[in-house]
Coordinates of C-alpha atoms in Angstrom, one line a residue:
Chain A
M1 CA 48.3 20.2 -6.3
G2 CA 46.9 23.4 -7.7
K3 CA 48.7 26.7 -7.9
N4 CA 47.8 27.6 -4.4
P5 CA 48.7 25.0 -1.8
V6 CA 45.8 23.7 0.2
R7 CA 45.7 25.3 3.6
I8 CA 44.2 24.7 6.9
H9 CA 43.6 27.7 9.0
L10 CA 42.8 27.6 12.7
E11 CA 41.4 30.8 14.1
N12 CA 41.0 31.2 17.8
V13 CA 39.9 27.6 18.2
E14 CA 39.1 26.2 21.6
P15 CA 37.4 22.8 22.1
Q16 CA 34.6 23.0 24.6
P17 CA 35.9 20.1 26.7
L18 CA 39.1 22.1 27.3
R19 CA 37.5 25.3 28.1
G20 CA 39.6 27.3 30.5
E21 CA 42.4 24.7 30.4
V22 CA 44.3 25.9 27.4
A23 CA 46.7 28.5 28.7
N24 CA 50.1 28.8 27.1
S25 CA 49.0 26.7 24.1
E26 CA 50.7 27.4 20.7
V27 CA 47.6 26.1 19.0
W28 CA 44.4 26.8 21.0
H29 CA 43.2 30.5 20.8
R30 CA 45.8 31.3 18.2
D31 CA 45.7 32.0 14.5
I32 CA 47.6 29.2 12.7
T33 CA 47.8 28.5 9.0
I34 CA 49.2 25.1 7.9
S35 CA 50.0 24.7 4.2
A36 CA 50.2 21.4 2.3
G37 CA 53.9 20.4 2.4
Q38 CA 54.3 21.6 6.0
C39 CA 54.9 19.0 8.8
L40 CA 53.7 19.8 12.3
L41 CA 53.9 17.8 15.4
F42 CA 51.4 18.7 18.1
K43 CA 52.9 17.7 21.3
A44 CA 51.0 17.5 24.6
A45 CA 50.5 15.3 27.6
S46 CA 47.4 13.1 27.7
G47 CA 44.1 14.9 27.8
K48 CA 45.4 18.1 26.3
G49 CA 43.4 17.7 23.1
K50 CA 45.8 16.1 20.5
T51 CA 43.1 13.7 19.2
T52 CA 40.5 16.4 19.6
L53 CA 42.5 18.8 17.3
L54 CA 42.8 16.2 14.6
S55 CA 39.1 15.2 15.0
I56 CA 38.1 18.8 14.6
I57 CA 40.1 19.2 11.5
F58 CA 38.8 15.9 10.1
G59 CA 35.2 17.0 10.8
L60 CA 34.4 14.4 13.5
R61 CA 33.8 17.0 16.2
R62 CA 31.9 20.2 16.1
D63 CA 32.1 21.0 19.8
Y64 CA 34.6 23.9 19.5
Q65 CA 34.6 27.6 19.4
G66 CA 36.5 29.6 16.8
K67 CA 36.8 28.9 13.2
V68 CA 38.6 26.2 11.1
T69 CA 38.9 26.8 7.4
F70 CA 40.0 24.3 4.8
E71 CA 40.6 25.4 1.2
D72 CA 39.5 28.8 2.5
A73 CA 36.0 27.5 3.5
D74 CA 34.7 27.2 7.0
I75 CA 34.5 23.5 7.6
R76 CA 31.3 24.0 9.6
S77 CA 29.6 24.7 6.3
F78 CA 30.6 21.4 4.8
G79 CA 27.8 19.0 4.0
R80 CA 28.1 15.2 3.9
A81 CA 29.0 15.2 0.2
E82 CA 31.8 17.8 0.8
W83 CA 33.2 15.8 3.7
S84 CA 33.1 12.6 1.7
R85 CA 35.1 14.4 -1.1
V86 CA 37.6 15.9 1.4
R87 CA 38.1 12.5 3.2
Q88 CA 38.7 10.7 -0.1
T89 CA 41.0 13.2 -1.8
Q90 CA 42.4 15.8 0.7
L91 CA 42.6 14.4 4.3
A92 CA 44.0 11.0 5.2
Y93 CA 43.8 9.9 8.8
V94 CA 45.6 7.3 10.9
F95 CA 43.4 7.0 13.9
Q96 CA 44.9 6.4 17.4
D97 CA 42.7 3.4 17.8
F98 CA 43.1 2.5 14.1
Q99 CA 39.4 2.2 13.3
L100 CA 40.0 -0.9 11.4
F101 CA 37.4 -3.5 10.6
D102 CA 38.4 -6.4 12.9
E103 CA 36.2 -8.9 11.0
L104 CA 38.0 -8.2 7.7
T105 CA 41.6 -9.3 6.8
A106 CA 44.4 -6.8 6.6
W107 CA 44.2 -6.9 2.8
E108 CA 40.4 -6.3 2.8
N109 CA 40.7 -3.4 5.2
V110 CA 43.1 -1.7 2.8
T111 CA 41.3 -2.6 -0.4
L112 CA 38.0 -1.4 1.0
K113 CA 39.5 2.1 1.2
N114 CA 41.1 1.7 -2.2
Q115 CA 37.7 0.7 -3.7
L116 CA 36.4 4.1 -2.6
T117 CA 39.3 6.1 -4.1
G118 CA 40.6 3.8 -6.8
Y119 CA 44.0 5.4 -6.1
R120 CA 46.4 2.4 -5.8
T121 CA 47.1 -0.6 -7.9
V122 CA 47.3 -4.1 -6.4
G123 CA 51.0 -3.9 -7.0
D124 CA 51.3 -0.6 -5.0
L125 CA 49.4 -2.1 -2.1
K126 CA 51.5 -5.3 -2.0
S127 CA 54.7 -3.3 -2.1
M128 CA 53.5 -1.2 0.8
F129 CA 52.7 -4.3 2.8
Q130 CA 56.1 -5.6 2.0
A131 CA 57.8 -2.3 2.9
L132 CA 56.2 -2.5 6.4
G133 CA 57.0 -6.2 6.9
L134 CA 53.4 -7.3 6.7
E135 CA 53.5 -9.4 3.5
N136 CA 52.8 -12.5 5.6
K137 CA 49.8 -10.9 7.3
I138 CA 47.9 -10.0 4.2
G139 CA 45.2 -12.6 4.6
E140 CA 45.1 -12.5 8.4
P141 CA 41.9 -11.1 10.1
V142 CA 42.8 -7.9 11.7
A143 CA 41.4 -9.1 15.0
R144 CA 44.3 -11.6 15.2
L145 CA 47.0 -9.0 14.5
S146 CA 49.1 -7.3 17.2
R147 CA 48.6 -3.6 17.9
G148 CA 51.8 -2.8 16.1
Q149 CA 50.7 -4.7 13.0
K150 CA 47.3 -3.1 13.2
Q151 CA 49.0 0.3 13.3
R152 CA 50.9 -0.4 10.2
V153 CA 47.8 -1.7 8.4
A154 CA 46.1 1.6 9.4
V155 CA 49.0 3.6 7.9
I156 CA 48.8 1.6 4.6
R157 CA 45.1 2.2 4.4
A158 CA 45.5 5.9 5.0
L159 CA 47.9 6.0 2.1
C160 CA 45.3 4.5 -0.3
Q161 CA 44.1 7.9 -1.4
P162 CA 45.4 11.3 -2.7
F163 CA 45.7 13.8 0.1
A164 CA 46.9 17.3 0.9
F165 CA 47.4 16.4 4.6
L166 CA 48.1 13.2 6.4
L167 CA 46.7 13.2 10.0
L168 CA 48.6 10.9 12.2
D169 CA 47.5 10.2 15.8
E170 CA 50.2 8.6 17.7
P171 CA 51.2 6.5 14.7
F172 CA 54.3 4.9 16.1
S173 CA 53.2 4.2 19.7
H174 CA 53.2 0.5 19.3
L175 CA 56.1 0.1 16.9
D176 CA 59.7 -1.0 17.6
R177 CA 62.5 1.1 16.4
E178 CA 63.0 -0.8 13.2
T179 CA 59.4 -0.9 12.1
M180 CA 59.0 2.7 13.3
G181 CA 61.8 3.6 10.8
Q182 CA 60.2 1.7 8.0
T183 CA 56.8 3.2 8.6
A184 CA 58.2 6.8 8.9
A185 CA 60.1 6.3 5.7
L186 CA 57.0 5.1 3.8
I187 CA 55.0 8.0 5.2
R188 CA 57.7 10.6 4.3
S189 CA 58.1 9.2 0.8
E190 CA 54.4 9.2 0.1
C191 CA 53.9 12.7 1.5
Q192 CA 56.8 14.0 -0.6
K193 CA 55.3 12.4 -3.7
Q194 CA 52.0 14.1 -3.1
G195 CA 53.4 17.4 -1.8
A196 CA 51.3 16.8 1.3
G197 CA 51.6 18.1 4.8
I198 CA 51.7 16.0 8.0
L199 CA 49.8 16.8 11.1
L200 CA 51.2 14.5 13.8
A201 CA 49.9 14.2 17.3
S202 CA 52.3 12.8 19.9
L203 CA 53.1 12.7 23.5
E204 CA 56.7 13.1 22.8
A205 CA 58.7 15.6 20.7
D206 CA 60.8 12.7 19.7
T207 CA 59.7 11.3 16.3
P208 CA 61.3 9.3 13.5
L209 CA 59.9 11.8 11.0
A210 CA 62.6 14.3 10.3
G211 CA 62.0 18.0 9.8
V212 CA 58.8 18.6 11.7
D213 CA 57.9 21.8 13.4
I214 CA 56.7 21.2 17.0
K215 CA 53.7 23.0 18.4
K216 CA 52.8 22.6 22.0
L217 CA 49.1 22.2 22.7
Chain B
M1 CA 31.4 -6.8 -1.7
S2 CA 33.3 -6.0 1.5
I3 CA 31.0 -3.1 2.2
N4 CA 27.9 -5.3 2.1
R5 CA 29.7 -7.8 4.3
L6 CA 30.3 -5.1 6.8
I7 CA 26.9 -3.4 6.8
F8 CA 24.7 -6.5 6.6
Q9 CA 26.3 -8.4 9.5
G10 CA 23.7 -10.1 11.7
F11 CA 21.2 -10.1 8.9
G12 CA 18.5 -12.5 10.0
L13 CA 17.6 -14.5 6.9
W14 CA 14.7 -16.3 8.5
R15 CA 13.3 -13.1 10.0
W16 CA 13.6 -11.6 6.5
V17 CA 12.0 -14.6 4.8
G18 CA 9.2 -14.5 7.4
G19 CA 8.6 -10.9 6.7
L20 CA 8.7 -11.5 2.9
G21 CA 6.1 -14.3 3.2
G22 CA 3.8 -12.3 5.4
A23 CA 4.1 -9.3 3.1
L24 CA 3.4 -11.5 0.1
L25 CA 0.3 -12.9 1.8
G26 CA -1.0 -9.5 2.8
W27 CA -0.2 -8.1 -0.6
C28 CA -2.1 -10.9 -2.5
L29 CA -5.0 -10.7 -0.1
L30 CA -5.3 -6.9 -0.5
F31 CA -4.9 -6.7 -4.3
G32 CA -6.3 -10.2 -5.1
G33 CA -9.4 -9.3 -3.0
W34 CA -9.8 -6.0 -4.7
Q35 CA -9.6 -7.6 -8.2
V36 CA -12.0 -10.4 -7.2
W37 CA -14.4 -7.8 -6.0
R38 CA -14.1 -5.9 -9.3
I39 CA -14.8 -9.0 -11.3
V40 CA -17.7 -10.1 -9.2
E41 CA -19.2 -6.6 -9.2
H42 CA -18.8 -6.4 -13.0
N43 CA -20.0 -9.9 -14.0
V44 CA -22.3 -11.1 -11.2
L45 CA -23.7 -8.0 -9.6
R46 CA -23.6 -5.9 -12.8
P47 CA -23.2 -2.4 -11.7
E48 CA -25.3 -1.2 -14.6
D49 CA -28.2 -3.1 -13.0
L50 CA -27.4 -1.7 -9.7
L51 CA -27.3 1.8 -11.0
S52 CA -30.4 1.5 -13.1
P53 CA -33.8 2.3 -11.5
D54 CA -35.0 -0.6 -9.4
F55 CA -38.6 -1.6 -8.9
F56 CA -39.9 -3.5 -6.0
V57 CA -43.2 -4.2 -4.4
L58 CA -43.8 -3.1 -0.8
N59 CA -46.4 -4.2 1.7
K60 CA -46.8 -4.1 5.4
T61 CA -46.3 -7.1 7.6
V62 CA -49.6 -8.7 8.4
P63 CA -49.9 -8.8 12.2
M64 CA -50.8 -12.1 13.9
L65 CA -54.2 -10.8 14.8
N66 CA -55.3 -8.4 12.1
L67 CA -58.0 -6.7 14.2
F68 CA -58.1 -3.6 12.1
G69 CA -58.9 -5.3 8.8
A70 CA -57.5 -3.6 5.7
A71 CA -56.6 -0.5 7.7
G72 CA -53.8 -2.4 9.6
V73 CA -52.0 -3.3 6.4
S74 CA -52.9 -0.3 4.3
F75 CA -50.6 2.6 3.6
T76 CA -51.7 6.0 4.6
A77 CA -51.1 9.0 2.4
S78 CA -48.5 10.4 4.8
E79 CA -46.6 7.1 4.8
I80 CA -46.6 7.2 1.0
E81 CA -45.4 10.8 1.1
A82 CA -42.6 9.8 3.5
L83 CA -41.5 7.1 1.1
K84 CA -41.6 9.6 -1.9
R85 CA -39.4 12.0 0.1
L86 CA -36.6 9.5 0.5
P87 CA -33.6 10.7 -1.5
F88 CA -33.1 7.3 -3.2
V89 CA -36.8 6.8 -4.1
Q90 CA -37.7 8.0 -7.6
S91 CA -41.5 7.4 -7.5
V92 CA -44.1 5.4 -5.6
A93 CA -47.3 4.0 -7.2
P94 CA -50.0 2.4 -5.1
F95 CA -51.5 -0.9 -6.4
E96 CA -55.2 -0.4 -7.3
Y97 CA -57.3 -3.4 -6.7
N98 CA -60.8 -4.6 -7.5
R99 CA -63.6 -3.8 -5.0
F100 CA -66.1 -5.8 -7.0
K101 CA -66.6 -9.5 -7.4
A102 CA -64.8 -11.2 -10.3
H103 CA -65.1 -14.7 -11.5
A104 CA -63.2 -16.5 -14.2
D105 CA -64.4 -19.6 -16.1
F106 CA -62.0 -21.5 -18.3
G107 CA -64.4 -24.3 -18.9
S108 CA -65.5 -23.5 -22.4
E109 CA -62.0 -22.7 -23.7
L110 CA -59.7 -25.0 -21.8
A111 CA -60.6 -28.5 -22.6
L112 CA -57.7 -29.9 -20.7
A113 CA -58.7 -28.8 -17.3
A114 CA -61.9 -27.1 -16.5
I115 CA -61.2 -24.4 -14.0
E116 CA -63.6 -22.0 -12.5
T117 CA -62.4 -19.6 -9.9
D118 CA -63.0 -16.3 -8.1
L119 CA -60.5 -13.7 -9.3
F120 CA -58.8 -10.7 -8.1
F121 CA -57.2 -7.9 -10.1
E122 CA -54.7 -5.3 -9.4
A123 CA -53.4 -2.4 -11.5
V124 CA -50.3 -0.3 -11.7
P125 CA -49.4 2.6 -14.0
N126 CA -48.2 1.4 -17.4
E127 CA -44.6 2.7 -16.9
Y128 CA -44.1 0.2 -14.1
L129 CA -44.8 -2.8 -16.4
D130 CA -42.0 -5.1 -17.5
G131 CA -42.1 -7.2 -20.7
K132 CA -44.4 -6.8 -23.6
A133 CA -48.1 -6.8 -23.2
E134 CA -50.0 -7.0 -26.5
G135 CA -53.1 -4.7 -26.7
W136 CA -52.7 -3.4 -23.2
H137 CA -55.5 -1.0 -23.1
W138 CA -59.1 -1.0 -22.0
Q139 CA -61.9 1.5 -22.2
P140 CA -65.6 1.3 -21.2
G141 CA -67.5 -0.7 -23.8
D142 CA -64.6 -3.0 -24.6
T143 CA -65.5 -6.6 -24.2
D144 CA -62.0 -8.0 -24.4
L145 CA -60.1 -7.7 -21.1
P146 CA -56.3 -8.1 -21.3
V147 CA -54.5 -9.3 -18.2
I148 CA -50.9 -9.8 -17.2
I149 CA -50.1 -12.7 -14.9
S150 CA -47.0 -13.4 -13.0
R151 CA -44.5 -15.6 -14.7
D152 CA -44.3 -17.4 -11.3
Y153 CA -47.9 -18.6 -11.7
L154 CA -47.0 -20.4 -15.0
A155 CA -44.0 -21.9 -13.4
L156 CA -46.1 -23.1 -10.4
Y157 CA -48.5 -24.7 -12.8
N158 CA -45.9 -26.2 -15.1
F159 CA -43.4 -27.5 -12.6
G160 CA -45.7 -28.0 -9.6
F161 CA -49.3 -28.8 -10.5
A162 CA -48.9 -30.3 -14.0
Q163 CA -45.9 -32.3 -13.0
S164 CA -47.7 -34.0 -10.1
R165 CA -50.9 -34.7 -12.1
N166 CA -49.2 -35.7 -15.3
L167 CA -50.9 -32.9 -17.1
P168 CA -49.3 -31.3 -20.2
R169 CA -47.3 -28.2 -19.7
M170 CA -48.2 -25.0 -21.2
S171 CA -46.0 -22.5 -23.0
E172 CA -46.4 -18.7 -22.7
A173 CA -47.4 -18.6 -26.4
L174 CA -50.1 -21.2 -25.9
L175 CA -51.5 -19.2 -22.9
R176 CA -51.6 -16.1 -24.9
Q177 CA -54.0 -17.8 -27.3
L178 CA -56.2 -18.8 -24.4
R179 CA -59.5 -17.0 -23.9
F180 CA -61.7 -17.3 -20.8
S181 CA -64.8 -15.7 -19.5
V182 CA -64.6 -13.0 -16.8
R183 CA -67.7 -12.2 -15.0
I184 CA -67.8 -9.1 -12.8
S185 CA -70.7 -8.2 -10.5
G186 CA -71.7 -5.8 -7.8
K187 CA -74.4 -3.3 -6.9
G188 CA -76.9 -5.7 -8.4
K189 CA -75.3 -5.6 -11.8
E190 CA -73.2 -8.1 -13.8
L191 CA -71.0 -7.9 -16.8
E192 CA -69.3 -10.6 -18.8
L193 CA -66.0 -9.9 -20.6
R194 CA -63.7 -12.1 -22.6
G195 CA -60.4 -12.4 -20.8
R196 CA -57.0 -13.0 -22.5
I197 CA -53.5 -13.2 -21.2
A198 CA -51.6 -10.3 -22.8
G199 CA -48.3 -10.8 -21.1
F200 CA -46.2 -12.2 -18.2
S201 CA -44.5 -10.2 -15.5
Q202 CA -41.4 -11.1 -13.7
R203 CA -41.5 -8.1 -11.5
I204 CA -45.0 -8.0 -10.2
N205 CA -46.5 -11.0 -8.5
T206 CA -50.2 -10.6 -9.2
I207 CA -52.9 -10.6 -11.9
L208 CA -52.8 -7.2 -13.5
A209 CA -55.6 -5.6 -15.4
P210 CA -55.5 -2.2 -17.1
A211 CA -55.9 0.6 -14.5
A212 CA -58.7 2.1 -16.6
F213 CA -60.7 -1.1 -16.2
I214 CA -60.3 -1.3 -12.4
Q215 CA -61.1 2.3 -11.9
W216 CA -64.2 2.1 -14.1
A217 CA -65.4 -1.2 -12.6
N218 CA -64.8 -0.1 -9.0
N219 CA -67.1 2.8 -9.6
E220 CA -69.7 0.9 -11.5
Y221 CA -69.7 -2.4 -9.6
G222 CA -67.8 -1.8 -6.5
E223 CA -67.3 0.6 -3.6
G224 CA -65.0 3.1 -5.3
P225 CA -61.2 3.2 -4.9
G226 CA -59.7 1.4 -1.8
T227 CA -56.8 2.3 0.4
P228 CA -53.6 0.9 -1.1
A229 CA -52.1 -2.1 0.6
R230 CA -49.2 -2.7 -1.8
L231 CA -46.9 -0.1 -3.3
L232 CA -44.7 -0.3 -6.3
V233 CA -41.6 1.6 -5.7
K234 CA -39.1 2.8 -8.2
A235 CA -35.8 3.5 -6.5
D236 CA -32.2 4.1 -7.2
A237 CA -30.8 0.6 -6.3
A238 CA -27.3 2.0 -5.9
A239 CA -28.7 3.0 -2.5
G240 CA -29.9 -0.5 -1.9
P241 CA -28.4 -1.1 1.6
S242 CA -29.7 2.3 2.9
L243 CA -33.1 1.6 1.3
V244 CA -33.3 -1.8 2.9
K245 CA -32.3 -0.3 6.2
Y246 CA -35.2 2.2 6.0
L247 CA -37.7 -0.4 4.9
E248 CA -36.7 -2.8 7.7
S249 CA -36.9 0.0 10.2
K250 CA -40.5 0.6 9.1
N251 CA -41.2 -3.1 9.3
Y252 CA -42.2 -3.2 5.6
Q253 CA -42.0 -6.4 3.6
F254 CA -40.6 -6.3 0.1
N255 CA -39.8 -8.8 -2.4
A256 CA -37.4 -7.6 -4.9
E257 CA -34.7 -9.5 -6.7
Q258 CA -32.8 -6.3 -7.3
L259 CA -32.9 -5.4 -3.7
R260 CA -31.7 -8.8 -2.7
K261 CA -28.9 -8.4 -5.2
A262 CA -28.1 -5.0 -3.6
R263 CA -28.0 -6.6 -0.2
I264 CA -25.9 -9.5 -1.5
G265 CA -23.7 -6.8 -3.1
A266 CA -23.4 -5.0 0.2
A267 CA -22.6 -8.2 2.1
L268 CA -20.0 -9.2 -0.5
R269 CA -18.6 -5.7 -0.4
L270 CA -18.3 -6.1 3.4
A271 CA -16.6 -9.5 3.0
F272 CA -14.1 -8.2 0.4
T273 CA -13.5 -5.1 2.5
A274 CA -12.9 -7.3 5.5
A275 CA -10.5 -9.5 3.4
S276 CA -8.7 -6.5 2.0
G277 CA -8.6 -4.9 5.5
F278 CA -7.1 -8.1 6.9
G279 CA -4.7 -8.2 3.9
L280 CA -3.8 -4.6 4.7
A281 CA -3.2 -5.4 8.4
V282 CA -1.0 -8.4 7.5
L283 CA 0.8 -6.3 5.0
G284 CA 1.3 -3.5 7.5
L285 CA 2.7 -5.9 10.1
A286 CA 5.0 -7.6 7.6
F287 CA 6.4 -4.3 6.4
W288 CA 6.7 -3.2 10.0
V289 CA 8.8 -6.4 10.6
F290 CA 10.8 -5.4 7.5
A291 CA 11.3 -1.9 8.6
L292 CA 12.3 -3.0 12.1
S293 CA 14.7 -5.6 10.9
L294 CA 16.3 -3.1 8.6
Q295 CA 16.7 -0.7 11.5
L296 CA 18.0 -3.5 13.6
I297 CA 20.7 -4.3 11.1
I298 CA 21.6 -0.7 10.9
A299 CA 21.8 -0.4 14.6
Q300 CA 23.9 -3.6 14.9
N301 CA 26.3 -2.3 12.3
Q302 CA 26.5 1.3 13.3
D303 CA 30.1 1.1 14.2
S304 CA 31.0 -0.2 10.7
L305 CA 28.8 2.4 9.1
R306 CA 30.5 5.2 11.1
K307 CA 34.0 3.9 10.1
L308 CA 32.9 3.8 6.5
V309 CA 31.8 7.4 6.5
W310 CA 35.1 8.3 8.2
L311 CA 36.9 6.6 5.3
G312 CA 35.1 8.9 2.9
C313 CA 32.0 6.8 2.0
H314 CA 29.0 9.0 1.4
P315 CA 26.2 8.1 3.7
A316 CA 23.8 8.2 0.8
V317 CA 25.7 5.3 -0.8
L318 CA 25.1 3.3 2.4
V319 CA 21.4 4.3 2.4
R320 CA 21.1 3.1 -1.2
R321 CA 22.6 -0.3 -0.3
Y322 CA 20.1 -0.9 2.4
L323 CA 17.3 0.5 0.2
A324 CA 18.3 -1.8 -2.6
M325 CA 17.6 -4.8 -0.4
M326 CA 14.2 -3.4 0.5
G327 CA 13.6 -2.5 -3.2
V328 CA 14.4 -6.1 -4.2
A329 CA 12.0 -7.4 -1.6
I330 CA 9.2 -5.0 -2.7
F331 CA 9.9 -5.9 -6.3
V332 CA 9.7 -9.6 -5.6
I333 CA 6.4 -9.1 -3.7
A334 CA 4.9 -6.8 -6.3
A335 CA 5.9 -9.1 -9.2
T336 CA 4.5 -12.1 -7.5
G337 CA 1.4 -10.1 -6.7
V338 CA 1.0 -9.1 -10.4
L339 CA 1.3 -12.8 -11.4
F340 CA -1.1 -13.8 -8.7
V341 CA -3.7 -11.3 -9.7
C342 CA -3.3 -12.1 -13.4
W343 CA -3.7 -15.8 -12.8
G344 CA -6.5 -15.3 -10.3
N345 CA -8.3 -13.0 -12.8
H346 CA -8.0 -15.6 -15.6
W347 CA -9.1 -18.4 -13.3
L348 CA -12.1 -16.5 -11.9
V349 CA -13.4 -15.4 -15.2
L350 CA -13.2 -19.0 -16.5
W351 CA -14.9 -20.2 -13.4
L352 CA -17.7 -17.6 -13.7
A353 CA -18.1 -18.6 -17.4
G354 CA -18.5 -22.2 -16.2
Q355 CA -21.2 -21.1 -13.8
G356 CA -23.1 -19.4 -16.5
Y357 CA -22.3 -15.8 -15.7
P358 CA -21.2 -13.4 -18.3
A359 CA -17.5 -13.6 -18.0
E360 CA -15.9 -10.4 -19.1
S361 CA -12.4 -9.7 -17.8
V362 CA -11.9 -6.4 -16.1
S363 CA -8.9 -4.3 -16.5
L364 CA -5.8 -5.3 -14.5
W365 CA -4.4 -1.8 -14.5
P366 CA -6.0 -0.6 -11.3
P367 CA -4.5 -3.3 -9.1
V368 CA -1.2 -3.0 -11.0
I369 CA -1.1 0.7 -10.6
G370 CA -2.2 0.3 -7.0
M371 CA 0.7 -2.1 -6.4
A372 CA 3.2 0.3 -8.0
L373 CA 1.9 3.2 -5.9
L374 CA 2.0 1.2 -2.7
G375 CA 5.4 -0.3 -3.5
G376 CA 6.7 3.2 -4.1
L377 CA 5.1 4.5 -0.9
L378 CA 6.7 1.7 1.1
L379 CA 10.1 2.3 -0.5
G380 CA 9.8 6.0 0.1
F381 CA 8.9 5.5 3.7
N382 CA 11.8 3.1 4.3
Y383 CA 14.1 5.5 2.5
L384 CA 13.2 8.3 4.9
V385 CA 13.6 6.0 8.0
V386 CA 16.9 4.5 6.9
R387 CA 18.3 7.9 5.7
K388 CA 17.4 9.5 9.1
Q389 CA 19.0 6.6 11.0
I390 CA 22.3 6.6 9.0
Y391 CA 22.6 10.3 8.7
R392 CA 22.3 10.5 12.5
L393 CA 25.2 8.1 12.8
A394 CA 27.5 10.0 10.6

């Protein structure tokens, strides 16, 4: 990381689909600055905009009012090249519905991302598969994996890049307690190595990731 | 390789091969047709001939019942003026003809076949003559009368008459040595001259005498100058087809090798234009199939494309991958097209040489440059379409 930690700043943001429904939120219509290294959990019931918030920060949605800045620049001004750079080097995302390629194997899904970034060695990848108990699923097409296994493959894929923030959308929802712990440990360790922050969206305040600040949407 | 596997799912190989075959056919028709036209125009039609002044003889169609005598087939002064005013006509010269009696007697000179015949003469200005005519001049008092006869007459004698009668054939050189007696008469007077063949004409199908002789003799022995029934026209043959159109609209008859050539040229041009047009249509359809199948693949794989962009893949990288496929197809088509045109060029020139035409090769650069330009244009067009489609997704 550079001298100044990478920051995300939300300024009076309100997604259009939630217009008029965001009273008492600690995020919407507020000024929030999140620095790399910080861990925030955005807690809300279904339909309150958890995924929307992460999608706005990741540049997938533009239907919001207010201003979001990343590295002190309004993300609305980012072009395709800038988003490509940011998504390869600054923001990693574990999508709620994983967004894996079902026709590829677990290994191919992960190496595809790694081809773009060139960040991990084959050894790194194998040890991550091992750490999450997926070493036997490496050659398995993703379509044949369980939701929990897919979730872990999505986490490994997200870790195949340098990042200042890791965006996690319900990353433990399909995991048992043991794999949840393994996954949280891997995430925490990688974030610490990179000095990265975590933006976690969850229905519950209860999370295996220790030391997170909770913000109610 | 994984990315290509993802973004080319559902790639219809046979659809693609069909498009490739069609495009290749259209491409070769278009550029092959163009090159064939260029070779034919250069070696067979000879554009320098087409662009040089063109002479042809013009007369009116003789009606079935020519009740008006000479008047019905003669050209009036206004008709001649109208012809002269045409933009592609350079000059018009009426044929002068004898209005006195003329008689030729070969008996004393030609031991092989005694021929005695009534004669006619026509005259045109000297600048309209083709070939060399020795001593082509006459003035009152001259007893020698040079004439030019049509080369067709000699051919008729040699290959028609002499052949059927087992008579010896005569060369042009021999005929130039021939002397015969020409007797002209009228107004109660008679004059005998010594005729000789001064030359042969390919262009003008008649017996020509010097204009000075005809004018003098018409006044002395005939009824003065007559109204012209035949015209010699000097025209810009590059405008052949429009000239032919005009002449046909006036119901004029003409007999001109050059004009026929121009008409053949126009017909050939039409044929090659049609072939090239057909090629262009096939090519257009084939590339339409290409462009559509490319868009179909993109549409089928839009989910994968979107995910790839979310992973940080620049959309331009994806555009380039699709375009590379189109580029390879265009390259294969263009390279095959170049080989086809080179081979066709070589073959056609050899064939023309075998047929006795001058067989000069024409430059291959115009079709090659044309192919490069069209290939670039098609690639550019597809780039814009693919780029728009992918950028809209992501």
